[in-house]
Tab-separated table of C-alpha atoms (C1' of nucleotides) in Angstrom:
chain	number	residue	atom	x	y	z
J	21	MET	CA	-0.083	-0.225	-0.166
J	22	ALA	CA	2.428	2.528	-1.050
J	23	LEU	CA	0.573	4.260	-3.677
J	24	ARG	CA	-1.576	6.129	-1.361
J	25	HIS	CA	1.598	7.782	0.113
J	26	ALA	CA	2.557	8.686	-3.148
J	27	VAL	CA	-0.917	10.503	-4.151
J	28	LEU	CA	-0.742	12.227	-0.333
J	29	ALA	CA	2.943	13.118	-1.012
J	30	ALA	CA	1.971	14.505	-4.678
J	31	LEU	CA	-1.124	16.481	-3.062
J	32	LEU	CA	1.359	18.553	-0.684
J	33	ASP	CA	2.023	20.742	-3.967
J	34	GLY	CA	-1.704	22.191	-3.501
J	35	GLU	CA	-5.365	20.968	-4.319
J	36	LEU	CA	-5.899	18.862	-7.344
J	37	SER	CA	-8.448	16.976	-9.015
J	38	GLY	CA	-7.927	13.333	-9.875
J	39	TYR	CA	-7.730	14.307	-13.555
J	40	GLN	CA	-4.685	16.624	-12.951
J	41	LEU	CA	-3.247	14.467	-10.381
J	42	ALA	CA	-3.355	11.920	-13.267
J	43	LYS	CA	-1.242	14.994	-15.210
J	44	ALA	CA	1.339	15.438	-12.345
J	45	PHE	CA	1.976	11.250	-12.482
J	46	ASP	CA	2.998	11.763	-15.671
J	47	VAL	CA	5.561	13.905	-15.190
J	48	GLY	CA	6.873	14.971	-11.380
J	49	VAL	CA	5.623	12.175	-9.584
J	50	ALA	CA	6.764	9.893	-12.637
J	51	ASN	CA	10.441	9.998	-11.253
J	52	PHE	CA	9.324	7.468	-8.307
J	53	TRP	CA	5.986	6.214	-9.213
J	54	TYR	CA	4.051	5.323	-11.885
J	55	ALA	CA	0.014	4.489	-12.098
J	56	GLN	CA	-2.847	4.869	-14.445
J	57	PRO	CA	-5.554	7.568	-13.996
J	58	GLN	CA	-8.102	4.853	-12.929
J	59	GLN	CA	-5.710	3.691	-10.103
J	60	LEU	CA	-5.449	7.092	-8.728
J	61	TYR	CA	-9.151	7.986	-8.564
J	62	ALA	CA	-9.530	4.531	-6.555
J	63	GLU	CA	-6.947	5.414	-4.762
J	64	LEU	CA	-8.460	9.231	-4.013
J	65	THR	CA	-11.766	7.614	-3.171
J	66	ARG	CA	-10.073	5.264	-0.421
J	67	LEU	CA	-8.053	8.279	1.088
J	68	GLU	CA	-11.320	10.128	1.203
J	69	GLN	CA	-13.388	7.297	2.949
J	70	GLN	CA	-10.300	7.171	5.555
J	71	GLY	CA	-10.264	10.892	5.983
J	72	LEU	CA	-6.741	11.385	4.518
J	73	VAL	CA	-7.645	13.738	2.014
J	74	ALA	CA	-10.692	15.653	1.687
J	75	GLY	CA	-12.687	16.762	-1.581
J	76	ARG	CA	-14.865	19.670	-2.502
J	77	GLU	CA	-16.556	20.414	-5.829
J	78	VAL	CA	-15.796	22.757	-7.769
J	79	VAL	CA	-18.375	23.648	-10.539
J	80	GLN	CA	-17.034	25.134	-13.835
J	81	GLU	CA	-18.665	26.615	-16.731
J	82	SER	CA	-17.670	25.672	-19.886
J	83	ARG	CA	-15.729	22.383	-18.360
J	84	PRO	CA	-17.088	19.407	-16.131
J	85	THR	CA	-17.461	19.613	-12.498
J	86	LYS	CA	-14.081	18.558	-10.938
J	87	ARG	CA	-13.113	17.359	-7.229
J	88	LEU	CA	-10.293	19.025	-5.758
J	89	PHE	CA	-8.730	17.045	-3.056
J	90	HIS	CA	-6.151	18.254	-0.377
J	91	VAL	CA	-4.344	16.146	2.104
J	92	THR	CA	-5.946	16.680	6.147
J	93	ASP	CA	-4.470	16.817	9.012
J	94	ALA	CA	-4.962	12.789	9.436
J	95	GLY	CA	-3.449	12.608	6.017
J	96	LEU	CA	-0.023	14.457	7.200
J	97	ALA	CA	-0.099	12.309	10.045
J	98	GLU	CA	-0.459	9.306	7.842
J	99	LEU	CA	2.596	10.555	5.528
J	100	GLU	CA	4.555	10.962	8.913
J	101	ALA	CA	4.007	7.326	9.960
J	102	PHE	CA	5.147	6.197	6.598
J	103	THR	CA	8.194	8.089	6.719
J	104	ALA	CA	8.988	6.730	10.002
J	105	ALA	CA	8.349	3.472	8.861
J	106	SER	CA	11.360	1.721	7.310
J	107	ALA	CA	11.317	1.387	3.683
J	108	LYS	CA	12.440	-1.449	1.784
J	109	PRO	CA	15.068	-0.709	-0.676
J	110	ALA	CA	14.228	0.471	-4.241
J	111	PHE	CA	13.876	-1.718	-6.993
J	112	VAL	CA	13.883	-1.315	-10.781
J	113	ARG	CA	11.840	-3.481	-12.568
J	114	ASP	CA	12.627	-3.079	-16.258
J	115	ASP	CA	11.794	-5.698	-19.366
J	116	LEU	CA	14.531	-3.992	-21.600
J	117	MET	CA	17.027	-5.168	-18.650
J	118	VAL	CA	15.330	-8.517	-18.913
J	119	LYS	CA	16.048	-8.778	-22.594
J	120	VAL	CA	19.125	-7.602	-22.484
J	121	GLN	CA	20.358	-10.204	-19.621
J	122	ALA	CA	19.344	-12.338	-22.557
J	123	ALA	CA	21.230	-10.709	-25.034
J	124	ASP	CA	23.454	-13.735	-26.076
J	125	SER	CA	20.249	-15.760	-26.935
J	126	VAL	CA	18.233	-13.430	-28.795
J	127	ASP	CA	17.957	-11.372	-31.904
J	128	THR	CA	20.521	-8.305	-31.732
J	129	ALA	CA	18.976	-6.432	-34.219
J	130	THR	CA	15.419	-6.012	-32.133
J	131	LEU	CA	17.698	-5.376	-28.943
J	132	ILE	CA	19.365	-2.389	-31.095
J	133	ASP	CA	16.140	-0.684	-31.727
J	134	GLN	CA	14.494	-1.228	-28.642
J	135	LEU	CA	17.719	0.344	-26.824
J	136	THR	CA	17.865	3.140	-29.203
J	137	GLU	CA	14.472	3.954	-28.981
J	138	ARG	CA	14.610	4.044	-24.977
J	139	ALA	CA	17.809	6.233	-25.240
J	140	GLU	CA	15.839	8.707	-27.348
J	141	ILE	CA	12.630	8.448	-24.253
J	142	ALA	CA	15.155	9.100	-21.712
J	143	ARG	CA	16.653	12.188	-23.524
J	144	ALA	CA	13.453	13.378	-23.802
J	145	ARG	CA	12.581	12.793	-20.241
J	146	ILE	CA	15.671	14.322	-19.473
J	147	GLU	CA	14.705	17.741	-21.034
J	148	LEU	CA	11.516	17.522	-19.468
J	149	PHE	CA	12.514	17.473	-16.163
J	150	GLU	CA	15.209	19.727	-16.478
J	151	ALA	CA	12.003	22.160	-17.373
J	152	LEU	CA	10.429	21.110	-14.404
J	153	LEU	CA	13.285	21.877	-12.316
J	154	ARG	CA	13.773	25.752	-14.147
J	155	ARG	CA	10.345	26.055	-13.201
J	156	LEU	CA	10.545	24.861	-9.676
J	157	ARG	CA	13.542	27.061	-8.657
J	158	GLY	CA	12.180	30.047	-10.648
J	159	ASP	CA	14.915	32.657	-11.360
J	160	ARG	CA	17.084	31.218	-8.274
J	161	GLY	CA	20.360	29.241	-8.821
J	162	GLU	CA	20.122	25.611	-7.549
J	163	GLU	CA	22.403	26.121	-4.371
J	164	ASP	CA	20.548	29.271	-3.475
J	165	PHE	CA	16.967	27.545	-4.146
J	166	LEU	CA	17.514	24.475	-2.320
J	167	ARG	CA	19.337	26.181	1.025
J	168	HIS	CA	16.308	28.937	1.146
J	169	GLY	CA	13.313	27.851	-0.975
J	170	HIS	CA	10.396	26.291	0.508
J	171	ARG	CA	9.267	22.678	-1.058
J	172	ILE	CA	12.706	21.782	-1.897
J	173	GLY	CA	10.800	17.728	-2.004
J	174	PRO	CA	9.517	17.929	-5.409
J	175	TYR	CA	12.773	19.593	-6.673
J	176	LEU	CA	15.109	16.805	-4.914
J	177	THR	CA	13.225	13.918	-6.424
J	178	CYS	CA	13.400	15.596	-9.784
J	179	LEU	CA	17.133	15.638	-9.608
J	180	ARG	CA	17.111	11.890	-9.231
J	181	GLY	CA	15.050	12.096	-12.030
J	182	VAL	CA	17.321	13.701	-14.241
J	183	ALA	CA	20.360	11.422	-12.799
J	184	PHE	CA	18.861	8.543	-13.536
J	185	GLU	CA	17.200	9.094	-16.943
J	186	GLN	CA	21.047	10.547	-17.802
J	187	GLU	CA	22.611	7.100	-16.252
J	188	ASN	CA	19.946	5.292	-18.654
J	189	ARG	CA	20.429	6.884	-21.460
J	190	ASP	CA	24.197	6.792	-21.176
J	191	TRP	CA	23.795	2.982	-20.382
J	192	CYS	CA	21.478	2.230	-23.827
J	193	LEU	CA	23.957	3.781	-25.685
J	194	ARG	CA	27.031	2.173	-24.547
J	195	THR	CA	25.221	-0.923	-24.960
J	196	VAL	CA	24.264	-0.383	-28.351
J	197	ALA	CA	27.729	0.214	-29.195
J	198	VAL	CA	28.718	-2.850	-27.495
J	199	LEU	CA	26.458	-5.027	-29.447
J	200	GLU	CA	27.048	-3.339	-32.477
J	201	GLU	CA	30.542	-4.072	-32.514
J	202	ARG	CA	30.122	-7.580	-31.683
J	203	ARG	CA	27.959	-7.902	-34.550
J	204	HIS	CA	30.463	-6.832	-37.124
J	205	THR	CA	33.072	-8.521	-35.171
J	206	ARG	CA	31.597	-11.467	-36.029
J	207	ALA	CA	29.929	-11.044	-39.690
J	208	ARG	CA	33.785	-10.683	-40.288
J	209	ASN	CA	34.574	-14.288	-39.139
C	19	MET	CA	3.680	-11.542	-16.775
C	20	ALA	CA	6.958	-10.417	-16.854
C	21	LEU	CA	8.494	-12.448	-13.797
C	22	ARG	CA	8.506	-15.398	-15.950
C	23	HIS	CA	10.733	-13.547	-18.814
C	24	ALA	CA	13.323	-12.781	-15.898
C	25	VAL	CA	13.448	-16.347	-14.687
C	26	LEU	CA	14.164	-17.488	-18.138
C	27	ALA	CA	16.777	-14.891	-18.875
C	28	ALA	CA	18.455	-16.074	-15.467
C	29	LEU	CA	18.236	-19.776	-16.407
C	30	LEU	CA	20.309	-18.794	-19.453
C	31	ASP	CA	23.458	-18.837	-17.463
C	32	GLY	CA	22.994	-22.960	-16.574
C	33	GLU	CA	20.792	-25.081	-14.990
C	34	LEU	CA	19.599	-23.871	-11.649
C	35	SER	CA	17.507	-25.027	-8.937
C	36	GLY	CA	14.550	-22.900	-7.735
C	37	TYR	CA	16.660	-22.404	-4.685
C	38	GLN	CA	19.911	-21.291	-6.362
C	39	LEU	CA	17.606	-19.098	-8.740
C	40	ALA	CA	16.654	-17.424	-5.412
C	41	LYS	CA	20.135	-17.000	-4.510
C	42	ALA	CA	20.902	-15.108	-8.069
C	43	PHE	CA	17.776	-13.399	-7.972
C	44	ASP	CA	19.479	-11.947	-4.792
C	45	VAL	CA	22.649	-10.522	-6.548
C	46	GLY	CA	22.784	-10.401	-10.155
C	47	VAL	CA	19.150	-10.401	-11.494
C	48	ALA	CA	18.137	-8.110	-8.421
C	49	ASN	CA	19.931	-5.292	-10.763
C	50	PHE	CA	16.361	-5.511	-12.955
C	51	TRP	CA	13.882	-7.965	-10.691
C	52	TYR	CA	12.956	-8.339	-7.526
C	53	ALA	CA	10.905	-11.545	-6.289
C	54	GLN	CA	10.458	-13.612	-3.181
C	55	PRO	CA	11.828	-17.419	-3.622
C	56	GLN	CA	7.801	-18.368	-3.224
C	57	GLN	CA	7.312	-16.853	-6.355
C	58	LEU	CA	10.347	-18.316	-8.168
C	59	TYR	CA	9.245	-21.694	-7.375
C	60	ALA	CA	5.739	-20.664	-8.434
C	61	GLU	CA	6.948	-19.467	-11.602
C	62	LEU	CA	9.063	-22.347	-12.652
C	63	THR	CA	6.264	-24.793	-11.837
C	64	ARG	CA	4.384	-22.617	-14.235
C	65	LEU	CA	7.197	-22.867	-16.769
C	66	GLU	CA	7.605	-26.474	-16.616
C	67	GLN	CA	3.890	-27.041	-17.191
C	68	GLN	CA	4.048	-24.769	-20.384
C	69	GLY	CA	7.430	-26.616	-21.416
C	70	LEU	CA	9.265	-23.443	-21.426
C	71	VAL	CA	11.881	-25.055	-18.957
C	72	ALA	CA	12.237	-28.623	-18.157
C	73	GLY	CA	13.916	-30.002	-14.761
C	74	ARG	CA	15.752	-32.941	-13.789
C	75	GLU	CA	16.110	-34.461	-10.196
C	76	VAL	CA	19.283	-34.584	-8.772
C	77	VAL	CA	19.648	-36.919	-5.907
C	78	GLN	CA	22.222	-35.897	-3.223
C	79	GLU	CA	23.907	-37.107	-0.647
C	80	SER	CA	23.966	-35.130	2.684
C	81	ARG	CA	21.855	-32.600	1.041
C	82	PRO	CA	17.886	-32.459	0.372
C	83	THR	CA	17.152	-33.520	-3.051
C	84	LYS	CA	16.733	-30.807	-5.867
C	85	ARG	CA	15.364	-30.113	-9.028
C	86	LEU	CA	17.491	-28.469	-12.201
C	87	PHE	CA	15.961	-26.561	-14.284
C	88	HIS	CA	16.859	-25.291	-18.053
C	89	VAL	CA	15.346	-23.490	-20.955
C	90	THR	CA	14.054	-25.240	-23.702
C	91	ASP	CA	14.133	-24.534	-27.560
C	92	ALA	CA	10.142	-23.276	-26.484
C	93	GLY	CA	11.703	-21.379	-23.826
C	94	LEU	CA	14.331	-19.694	-25.936
C	95	ALA	CA	11.142	-18.891	-28.732
C	96	GLU	CA	9.359	-17.451	-26.065
C	97	LEU	CA	12.069	-15.069	-24.756
C	98	GLU	CA	12.601	-14.431	-28.259
C	99	ALA	CA	9.017	-13.185	-29.063
C	100	PHE	CA	9.347	-11.269	-25.573
C	101	THR	CA	12.208	-9.444	-26.875
C	102	ALA	CA	10.465	-8.458	-30.215
C	103	ALA	CA	7.473	-7.086	-28.344
C	104	SER	CA	7.500	-3.421	-27.232
C	105	ALA	CA	8.837	-2.752	-23.688
C	106	LYS	CA	6.929	-0.730	-21.571
C	107	PRO	CA	9.460	2.148	-20.448
C	108	ALA	CA	11.250	1.044	-16.937
C	109	PHE	CA	10.001	2.788	-13.867
C	110	VAL	CA	11.156	2.941	-10.782
C	111	ARG	CA	9.217	2.574	-7.404
C	112	ASP	CA	10.895	4.028	-4.467
C	113	ASP	CA	9.199	4.338	-1.319
C	114	LEU	CA	12.355	6.834	0.390
C	115	MET	CA	11.557	8.808	-2.977
C	116	VAL	CA	7.850	9.252	-1.844
C	117	LYS	CA	9.318	10.260	1.707
C	118	VAL	CA	11.605	12.711	-0.073
C	119	GLN	CA	8.642	14.231	-2.180
C	120	ALA	CA	7.222	15.126	0.996
C	121	ALA	CA	10.377	16.499	2.497
C	122	ASP	CA	8.671	19.647	3.431
C	123	SER	CA	6.041	18.262	5.673
C	124	VAL	CA	7.233	15.254	7.581
C	125	ASP	CA	10.105	14.980	10.130
C	126	THR	CA	13.718	15.901	8.725
C	127	ALA	CA	15.547	13.858	11.203
C	128	THR	CA	14.138	10.484	10.234
C	129	LEU	CA	14.441	11.262	6.612
C	130	ILE	CA	18.236	11.723	7.238
C	131	ASP	CA	18.214	8.319	8.956
C	132	GLN	CA	16.931	6.685	6.083
C	133	LEU	CA	18.798	8.582	3.528
C	134	THR	CA	21.949	7.736	4.895
C	135	GLU	CA	21.200	3.759	5.604
C	136	ARG	CA	20.187	3.647	1.966
C	137	ALA	CA	23.468	5.148	0.729
C	138	GLU	CA	25.682	2.585	2.826
C	139	ILE	CA	23.090	-0.252	1.307
C	140	ALA	CA	24.242	1.470	-2.196
C	141	ARG	CA	27.614	1.203	-1.282
C	142	ALA	CA	27.450	-2.550	-0.054
C	143	ARG	CA	25.887	-3.189	-3.662
C	144	ILE	CA	28.170	-1.481	-5.608
C	145	GLU	CA	31.173	-3.760	-3.845
C	146	LEU	CA	28.914	-6.798	-4.397
C	147	PHE	CA	28.304	-5.862	-8.474
C	148	GLU	CA	31.990	-5.025	-8.960
C	149	ALA	CA	32.919	-8.259	-7.471
C	150	LEU	CA	30.878	-9.901	-9.855
C	151	LEU	CA	31.738	-8.024	-13.111
C	152	ARG	CA	35.437	-8.833	-11.883
C	153	ARG	CA	34.111	-12.673	-11.958
C	154	LEU	CA	32.291	-12.623	-15.161
C	155	ARG	CA	35.166	-11.211	-17.147
C	156	GLY	CA	37.876	-13.126	-15.641
C	157	ASP	CA	41.288	-11.985	-16.072
C	158	ARG	CA	40.280	-9.854	-19.339
C	159	GLY	CA	39.846	-6.299	-19.391
C	160	GLU	CA	36.387	-5.018	-19.758
C	161	GLU	CA	36.738	-3.651	-22.974
C	162	ASP	CA	38.399	-7.140	-24.533
C	163	PHE	CA	35.439	-8.991	-22.636
C	164	LEU	CA	32.855	-7.217	-23.942
C	165	ARG	CA	34.652	-7.408	-27.653
C	166	HIS	CA	34.975	-11.354	-27.632
C	167	GLY	CA	33.405	-12.711	-24.448
C	168	HIS	CA	30.449	-14.698	-24.430
C	169	ARG	CA	27.400	-14.342	-22.457
C	170	ILE	CA	27.759	-10.650	-21.697
C	171	GLY	CA	24.300	-10.213	-21.235
C	172	PRO	CA	24.697	-10.452	-17.356
C	173	TYR	CA	27.573	-8.311	-17.404
C	174	LEU	CA	25.790	-5.146	-19.297
C	175	THR	CA	22.953	-5.664	-16.788
C	176	CYS	CA	25.320	-5.629	-13.698
C	177	LEU	CA	27.259	-2.452	-15.468
C	178	ARG	CA	23.867	-0.770	-15.230
C	179	GLY	CA	23.352	-1.958	-11.432
C	180	VAL	CA	26.493	-0.219	-10.630
C	181	ALA	CA	25.694	2.733	-12.289
C	182	PHE	CA	22.379	2.635	-11.137
C	183	GLU	CA	23.525	2.418	-7.283
C	184	GLN	CA	26.101	4.947	-7.601
C	185	GLU	CA	23.506	7.274	-8.521
C	186	ASN	CA	21.431	6.298	-5.721
C	187	ARG	CA	24.266	6.753	-3.200
C	188	ASP	CA	25.498	10.021	-4.553
C	189	TRP	CA	21.775	11.401	-4.706
C	190	CYS	CA	21.171	9.812	-1.256
C	191	LEU	CA	24.303	11.739	0.243
C	192	ARG	CA	23.393	15.112	-1.527
C	193	THR	CA	19.867	15.176	-0.495
C	194	VAL	CA	21.066	14.212	3.168
C	195	ALA	CA	23.629	17.409	2.841
C	196	VAL	CA	20.837	19.641	1.572
C	197	LEU	CA	18.451	18.566	4.195
C	198	GLU	CA	21.323	19.063	7.058
C	199	GLU	CA	22.512	22.576	6.244
C	200	ARG	CA	18.479	23.502	5.693
C	201	ARG	CA	18.115	22.218	9.385
C	202	HIS	CA	21.356	24.070	10.642
C	203	THR	CA	20.034	27.309	8.742
C	204	ARG	CA	16.740	27.350	10.349
C	205	ALA	CA	17.762	26.548	13.675
C	206	ARG	CA	20.195	30.113	13.431
C	207	ASN	CA	16.793	31.527	13.110
L	30	DC	C1'	22.300	-33.849	22.587
L	31	DC	C1'	19.776	-29.875	21.408
L	32	DA	C1'	19.614	-25.491	18.563
L	33	DT	C1'	21.123	-22.649	14.704
L	34	DG	C1'	21.620	-22.054	10.029
L	35	DA	C1'	21.752	-23.854	5.313
L	36	DT	C1'	19.934	-26.510	1.730
L	37	DA	C1'	15.576	-27.441	-0.806
L	38	DG	C1'	10.873	-26.823	-1.409
L	39	DT	C1'	5.204	-26.355	-0.832
L	40	DC	C1'	0.598	-24.239	0.213
L	41	DA	C1'	-3.073	-21.144	0.544
L	42	DT	C1'	-4.179	-16.440	0.711
L	43	DC	C1'	-4.298	-11.726	0.277
L	44	DT	C1'	-3.212	-7.096	-1.749
L	45	DT	C1'	-1.885	-4.385	-5.238
L	46	DT	C1'	-2.127	-3.049	-9.437
L	47	DC	C1'	-3.617	-3.224	-14.311
L	48	DT	C1'	-6.789	-3.320	-18.156
L	49	DG	C1'	-10.410	-2.641	-21.018
L	50	DA	C1'	-14.927	-0.752	-21.716
L	51	DC	C1'	-17.519	2.932	-20.155
L	52	DT	C1'	-20.189	8.036	-19.704
L	53	DA	C1'	-20.560	13.359	-20.224
L	54	DC	C1'	-19.432	17.627	-21.417
L	55	DT	C1'	-17.183	21.717	-24.374
L	56	DC	C1'	-14.445	23.566	-27.856
L	57	DA	C1'	-12.487	23.957	-32.240
L	58	DC	C1'	-12.256	23.038	-37.019
L	59	DA	C1'	-13.478	21.518	-41.621
I	25	DT	C1'	-22.923	18.837	-38.926
I	26	DG	C1'	-20.006	15.818	-37.362
I	27	DT	C1'	-15.528	14.470	-35.831
I	28	DG	C1'	-11.751	14.395	-32.859
I	29	DA	C1'	-9.583	16.475	-28.908
I	30	DG	C1'	-9.326	17.828	-24.202
I	31	DT	C1'	-11.449	17.673	-19.600
I	32	DA	C1'	-13.563	14.743	-15.816
I	33	DG	C1'	-14.784	10.684	-14.254
I	34	DT	C1'	-16.868	5.307	-13.388
I	35	DC	C1'	-16.913	0.672	-13.006
I	36	DA	C1'	-15.703	-4.193	-13.065
I	37	DG	C1'	-12.967	-7.844	-13.199
I	38	DA	C1'	-8.017	-9.846	-14.489
I	39	DA	C1'	-3.561	-10.407	-13.911
I	40	DA	C1'	0.479	-10.009	-11.127
I	41	DG	C1'	3.063	-9.938	-6.855
I	42	DA	C1'	3.795	-10.381	-1.643
I	43	DT	C1'	3.310	-13.072	2.595
I	44	DG	C1'	2.826	-16.431	6.431
I	45	DA	C1'	3.353	-20.467	7.985
I	46	DC	C1'	4.740	-24.570	6.554
I	47	DT	C1'	8.135	-29.573	5.997
I	48	DA	C1'	12.218	-32.068	5.812
I	49	DT	C1'	17.140	-32.704	5.765
I	50	DC	C1'	21.930	-32.331	7.318
I	51	DA	C1'	26.262	-29.684	9.118
I	52	DT	C1'	28.373	-27.644	12.375
I	53	DG	C1'	29.025	-25.818	16.911
I	54	DG	C1'	28.666	-25.474	21.959
DNA sequence: CCATGATAGTCATCTTTCTGACTACTCACA
DNA sequence: TGTGAGTAGTCAGAAAGATGACTATCATGG
């Protein structure tokens, strides 16, 4: 039950509707959690029943009525308790890594294609995250922001997101290079 | 259904019993997949029923009888098909990141403790992975091994594991430094 | 002689996550 | 005039993953 905490943490940034939350999970939150909109709506319902978030209806003209949620005091207490509890080490689960693990037995060309595609995705995400970082720190320098800004949580996780994706991209490109060289070497024999 | 493919990929390294597989998932495979022993036994049973792996009993004296599994041709074909199918982008799911996202609202000291602990875990894993890399490449240099060695799959994924954990450790330490400086700054005001 | 830890594995069940298929309204564009 | 894209949300059920409680044997150390 950790999606609930990810939702709570995401809602700290201000009131959000389920729909907006889904958008958030596509960018900033994507650094450390991934979820479909349906899951988020379901989670919000549960959290509201338990009094950890509270929602209010906002009638809009020219758009459907939405419900904006915010974290309650009970929700904050829950987050606090969650933080105090020991976390199990992060784990990566990556289909692409499974494929590379089997690299010696499967088709190299397919693998190279997928690695290249992944490197491109990583590149795009780096740009996205860096734009988010610039937005979060405003006109301040990074050091200054981290020292004196408020709400540095999202900034810190985003920093990790950038580093992760850079590493991801570098590794993909390096792996492609290795596989390609081996392909050529073998072709010559 | 991706654990199945992780198991198949892990079994490419040679015949393994469920128990040995569980060990493998604690080290090399941990780079890209995590699973409990019970899940692995269950998965092996399913894979055997579907003819993707085959097992043989090995009676041992001084130890319980075990079953060693290897990937069948059908299993290889399955891996090939899996590789050809598009992979969904990797995602990280990390409790600790959720806590950092909420850093502005939760207890800083707890967070610092957990980040420090995580950095230490990362350090230990880096050592573990580097030892594995040395073992895999034997007395060859990395470049030479990657060019001419066989079974480079596990080596490549392990490289990523090292990079991931290094980045992990660096980020944890950097985050600790930031949080600590803020704590002191605030104490002064 | 007893406890502990490593080897080897099973069973049943519970949670959590993921997916597909829906409804409904508005706006812009062709 | 209707078609697609964006906003906003719901429901039911399938799939995947995690957990707790077990059984056995042998070796080692105290």
